[in-house]
Short mmCIF file of C-alpha atoms in Angstrom, two decimals:
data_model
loop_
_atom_site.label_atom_id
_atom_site.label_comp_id
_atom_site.label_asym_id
_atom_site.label_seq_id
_atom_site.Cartn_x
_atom_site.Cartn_y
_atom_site.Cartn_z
CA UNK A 1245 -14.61 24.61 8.74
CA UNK A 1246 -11.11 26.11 8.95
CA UNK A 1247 -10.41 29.51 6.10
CA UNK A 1248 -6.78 30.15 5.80
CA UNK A 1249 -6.12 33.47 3.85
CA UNK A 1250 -2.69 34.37 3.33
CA UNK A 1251 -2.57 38.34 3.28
CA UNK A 1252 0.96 39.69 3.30
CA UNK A 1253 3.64 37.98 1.19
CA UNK A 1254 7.83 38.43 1.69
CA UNK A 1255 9.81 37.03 -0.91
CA UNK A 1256 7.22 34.68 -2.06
CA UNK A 1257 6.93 33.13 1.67
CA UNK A 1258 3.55 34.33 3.43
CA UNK A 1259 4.35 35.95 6.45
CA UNK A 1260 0.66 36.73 7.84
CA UNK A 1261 -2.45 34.80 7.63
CA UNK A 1262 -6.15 35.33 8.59
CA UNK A 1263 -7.93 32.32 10.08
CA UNK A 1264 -11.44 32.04 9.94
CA UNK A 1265 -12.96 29.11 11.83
CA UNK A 1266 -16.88 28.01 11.93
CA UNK A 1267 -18.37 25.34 13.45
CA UNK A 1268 -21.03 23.56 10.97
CA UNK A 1269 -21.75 20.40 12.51
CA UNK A 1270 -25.64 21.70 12.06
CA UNK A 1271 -25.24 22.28 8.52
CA UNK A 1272 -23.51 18.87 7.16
CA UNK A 1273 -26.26 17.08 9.85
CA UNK A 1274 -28.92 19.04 7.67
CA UNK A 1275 -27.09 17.27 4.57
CA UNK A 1276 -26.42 14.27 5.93
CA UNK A 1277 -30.58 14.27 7.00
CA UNK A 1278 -31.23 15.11 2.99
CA UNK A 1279 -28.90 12.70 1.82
CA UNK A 1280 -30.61 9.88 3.70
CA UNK A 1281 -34.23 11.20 2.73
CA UNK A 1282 -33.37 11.47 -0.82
CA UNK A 1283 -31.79 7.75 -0.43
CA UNK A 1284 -35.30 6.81 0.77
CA UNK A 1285 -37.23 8.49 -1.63
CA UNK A 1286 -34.79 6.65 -4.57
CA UNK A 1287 -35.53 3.34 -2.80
CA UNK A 1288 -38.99 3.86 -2.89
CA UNK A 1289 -39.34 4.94 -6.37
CA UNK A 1290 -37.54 2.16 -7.23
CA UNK A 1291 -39.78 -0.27 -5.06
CA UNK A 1292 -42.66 1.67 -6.91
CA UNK A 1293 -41.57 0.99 -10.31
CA UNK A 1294 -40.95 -2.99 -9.82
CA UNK A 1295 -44.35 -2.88 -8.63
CA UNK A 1296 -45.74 -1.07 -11.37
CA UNK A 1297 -43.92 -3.51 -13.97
CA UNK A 1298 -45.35 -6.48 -12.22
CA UNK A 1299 -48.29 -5.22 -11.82
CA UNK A 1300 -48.50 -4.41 -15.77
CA UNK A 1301 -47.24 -7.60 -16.50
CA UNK A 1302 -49.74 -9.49 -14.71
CA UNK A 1303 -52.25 -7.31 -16.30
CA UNK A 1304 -51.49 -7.97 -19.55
CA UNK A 1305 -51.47 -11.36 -18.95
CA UNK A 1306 -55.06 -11.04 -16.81
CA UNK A 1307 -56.45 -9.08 -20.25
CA UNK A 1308 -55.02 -12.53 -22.53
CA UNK A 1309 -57.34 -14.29 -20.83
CA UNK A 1310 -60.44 -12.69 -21.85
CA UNK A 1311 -59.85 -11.45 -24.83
CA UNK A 1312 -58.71 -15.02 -25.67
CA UNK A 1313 -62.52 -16.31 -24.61
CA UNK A 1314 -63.96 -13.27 -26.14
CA UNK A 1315 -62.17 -14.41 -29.87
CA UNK A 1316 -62.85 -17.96 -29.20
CA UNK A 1317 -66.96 -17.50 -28.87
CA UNK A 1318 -66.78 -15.34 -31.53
CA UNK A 1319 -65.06 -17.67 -33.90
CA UNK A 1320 -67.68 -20.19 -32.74
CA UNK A 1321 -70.83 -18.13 -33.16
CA UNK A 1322 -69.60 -17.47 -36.83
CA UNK A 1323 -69.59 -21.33 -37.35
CA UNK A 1324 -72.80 -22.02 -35.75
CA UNK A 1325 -74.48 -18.87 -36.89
CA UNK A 1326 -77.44 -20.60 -37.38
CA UNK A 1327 -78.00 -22.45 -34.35
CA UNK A 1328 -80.21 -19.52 -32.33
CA UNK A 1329 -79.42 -21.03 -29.06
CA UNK A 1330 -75.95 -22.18 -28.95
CA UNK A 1331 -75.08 -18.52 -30.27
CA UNK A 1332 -77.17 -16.97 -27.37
CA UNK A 1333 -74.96 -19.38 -25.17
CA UNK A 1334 -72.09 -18.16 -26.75
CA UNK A 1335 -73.23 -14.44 -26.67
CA UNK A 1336 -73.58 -14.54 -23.04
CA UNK A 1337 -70.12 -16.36 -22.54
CA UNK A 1338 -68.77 -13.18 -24.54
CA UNK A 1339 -70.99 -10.76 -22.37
CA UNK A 1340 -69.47 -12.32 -19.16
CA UNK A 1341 -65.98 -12.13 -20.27
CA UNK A 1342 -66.56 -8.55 -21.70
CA UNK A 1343 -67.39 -7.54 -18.17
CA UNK A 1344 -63.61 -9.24 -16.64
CA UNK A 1345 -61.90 -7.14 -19.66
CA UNK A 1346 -63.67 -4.59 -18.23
CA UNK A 1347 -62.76 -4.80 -14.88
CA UNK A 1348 -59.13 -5.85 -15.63
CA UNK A 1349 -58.64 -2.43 -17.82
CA UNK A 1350 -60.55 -0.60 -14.78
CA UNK A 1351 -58.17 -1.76 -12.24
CA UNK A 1352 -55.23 -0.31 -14.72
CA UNK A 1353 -56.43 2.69 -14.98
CA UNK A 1354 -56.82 2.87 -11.49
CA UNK A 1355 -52.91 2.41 -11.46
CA UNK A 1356 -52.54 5.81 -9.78
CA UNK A 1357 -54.50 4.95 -6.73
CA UNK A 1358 -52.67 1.14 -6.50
CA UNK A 1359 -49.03 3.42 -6.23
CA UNK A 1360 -50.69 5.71 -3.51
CA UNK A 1361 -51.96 3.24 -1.64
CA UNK A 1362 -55.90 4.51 -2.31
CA UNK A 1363 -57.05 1.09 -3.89
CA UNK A 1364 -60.63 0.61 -2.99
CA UNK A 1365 -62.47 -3.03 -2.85
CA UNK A 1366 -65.70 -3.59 -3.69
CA UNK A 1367 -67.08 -5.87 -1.32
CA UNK A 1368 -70.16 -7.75 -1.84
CA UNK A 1369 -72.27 -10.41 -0.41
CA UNK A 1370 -71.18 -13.16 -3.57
CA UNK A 1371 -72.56 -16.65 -4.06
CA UNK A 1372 -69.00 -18.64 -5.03
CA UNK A 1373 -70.63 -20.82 -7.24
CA UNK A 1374 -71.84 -18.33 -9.39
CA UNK A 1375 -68.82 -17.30 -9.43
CA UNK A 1376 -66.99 -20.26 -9.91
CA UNK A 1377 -69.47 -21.14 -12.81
CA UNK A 1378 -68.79 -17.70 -14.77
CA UNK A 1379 -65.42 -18.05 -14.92
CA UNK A 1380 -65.59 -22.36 -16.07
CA UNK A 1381 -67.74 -21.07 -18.62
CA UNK A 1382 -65.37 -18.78 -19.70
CA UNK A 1383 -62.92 -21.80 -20.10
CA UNK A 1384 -65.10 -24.86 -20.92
CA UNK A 1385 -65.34 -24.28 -24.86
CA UNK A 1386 -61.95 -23.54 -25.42
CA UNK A 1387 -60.59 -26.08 -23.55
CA UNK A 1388 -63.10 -28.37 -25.82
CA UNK A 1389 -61.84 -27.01 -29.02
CA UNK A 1390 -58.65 -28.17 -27.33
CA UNK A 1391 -59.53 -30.82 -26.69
CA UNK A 1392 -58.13 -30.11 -23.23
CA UNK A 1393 -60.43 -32.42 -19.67
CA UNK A 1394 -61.48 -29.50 -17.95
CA UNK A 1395 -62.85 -30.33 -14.95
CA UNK A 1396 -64.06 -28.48 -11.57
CA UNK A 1397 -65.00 -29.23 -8.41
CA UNK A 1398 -66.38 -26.84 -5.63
CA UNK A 1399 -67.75 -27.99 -2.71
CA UNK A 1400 -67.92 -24.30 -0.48
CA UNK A 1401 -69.20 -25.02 3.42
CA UNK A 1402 -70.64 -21.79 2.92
CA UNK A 1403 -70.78 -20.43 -0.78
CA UNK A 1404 -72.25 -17.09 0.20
CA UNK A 1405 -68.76 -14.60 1.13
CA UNK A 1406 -67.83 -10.97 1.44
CA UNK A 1407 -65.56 -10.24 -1.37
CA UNK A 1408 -64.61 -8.13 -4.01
CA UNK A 1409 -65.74 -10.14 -7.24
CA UNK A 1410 -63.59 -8.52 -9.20
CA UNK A 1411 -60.32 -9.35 -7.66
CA UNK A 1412 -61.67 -12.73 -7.07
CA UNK A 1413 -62.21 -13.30 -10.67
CA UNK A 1414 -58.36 -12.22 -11.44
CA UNK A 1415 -57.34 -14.32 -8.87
CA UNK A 1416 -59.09 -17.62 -10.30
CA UNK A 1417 -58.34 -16.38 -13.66
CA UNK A 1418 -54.55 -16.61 -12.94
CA UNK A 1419 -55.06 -20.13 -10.95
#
């Protein structure tokens, strides 16, 4: 950095100057070392926030699902409100997807932990077809009412994994 001060004048023409000189190559590398972190820390936040849309945009289309079978079997236990065991059928259909709400809205709440990178599974021994079966039943009536062929197949090697459940039910769910 180069000061020029002019300090005696003669007939408006400076006749003496004071130069100051100072080297500050450490100083603009200190800015030039900010500028690039706060460059990162922009394209980060950024990167955070398109995740964080996504993510609540597949969420709220994860929570459609069911609250969608949730109405449905409610709709049909006030039609067939007096057939005891259909309505217990129906009951336990709402019970089941209750419990995916449940986990969905978890998992959103837990949104915090997803953008720091402290996202936990919980891993289980899980019998697929169980699984598998939970989430047909969550399907089968509507898609009747639909009158939509619903139809699954699962033919597992070895039905018994290691998996979080509840991330394996939003995955199927979205399939």
């Amino acid at each position: 950095r180069l000061n020029i001060i002019p300090i005696e004048k003669n007939n408006s023409e400076i006749t003496k100057v004071i130069i100051a000189q100072r080297d500050i190559t450490d100083i603009k590398n200190q800015e030039i070392k900010k500028n690039s972190l706060l460059q990162e820390a922009i394209k980060k936040a950024n990167i955070a926030n398109r995740s964080k849309n996504t993510f609540l945009f597949n969420m709220s289309h994860d929570i459609r699902t069911p609250i969608n079978a949730i109405m449905g079997f409610t709709h049909l236990i006030k039609e067939h409100i007096n057939d005891k065991e259909l309505v217990l059928n129906y009951l336990e259909k709402i019970e089941k997807s209750s419990d995916v709400l449940c986990h969905i809205i978890d998992d959103i709440l837990d949104l915090a932990k997803i953008e720091n990178g402290q996202t936990q599974l919980d891993v289980k021994n899980t019998n697929l077809y169980e699984v598998s079966n939970m989430i047909k039943e969550m399907f089968d009536d509507s898609m009747k009412l639909k009158n939509i062929n619903f139809e699954t197949n699962f033919d597992f090697r070895d039905p018994y994994v290691i998996v979080d459940v509840n991330k394996l039910n939003q995955i199927i769910i979205n399939l």
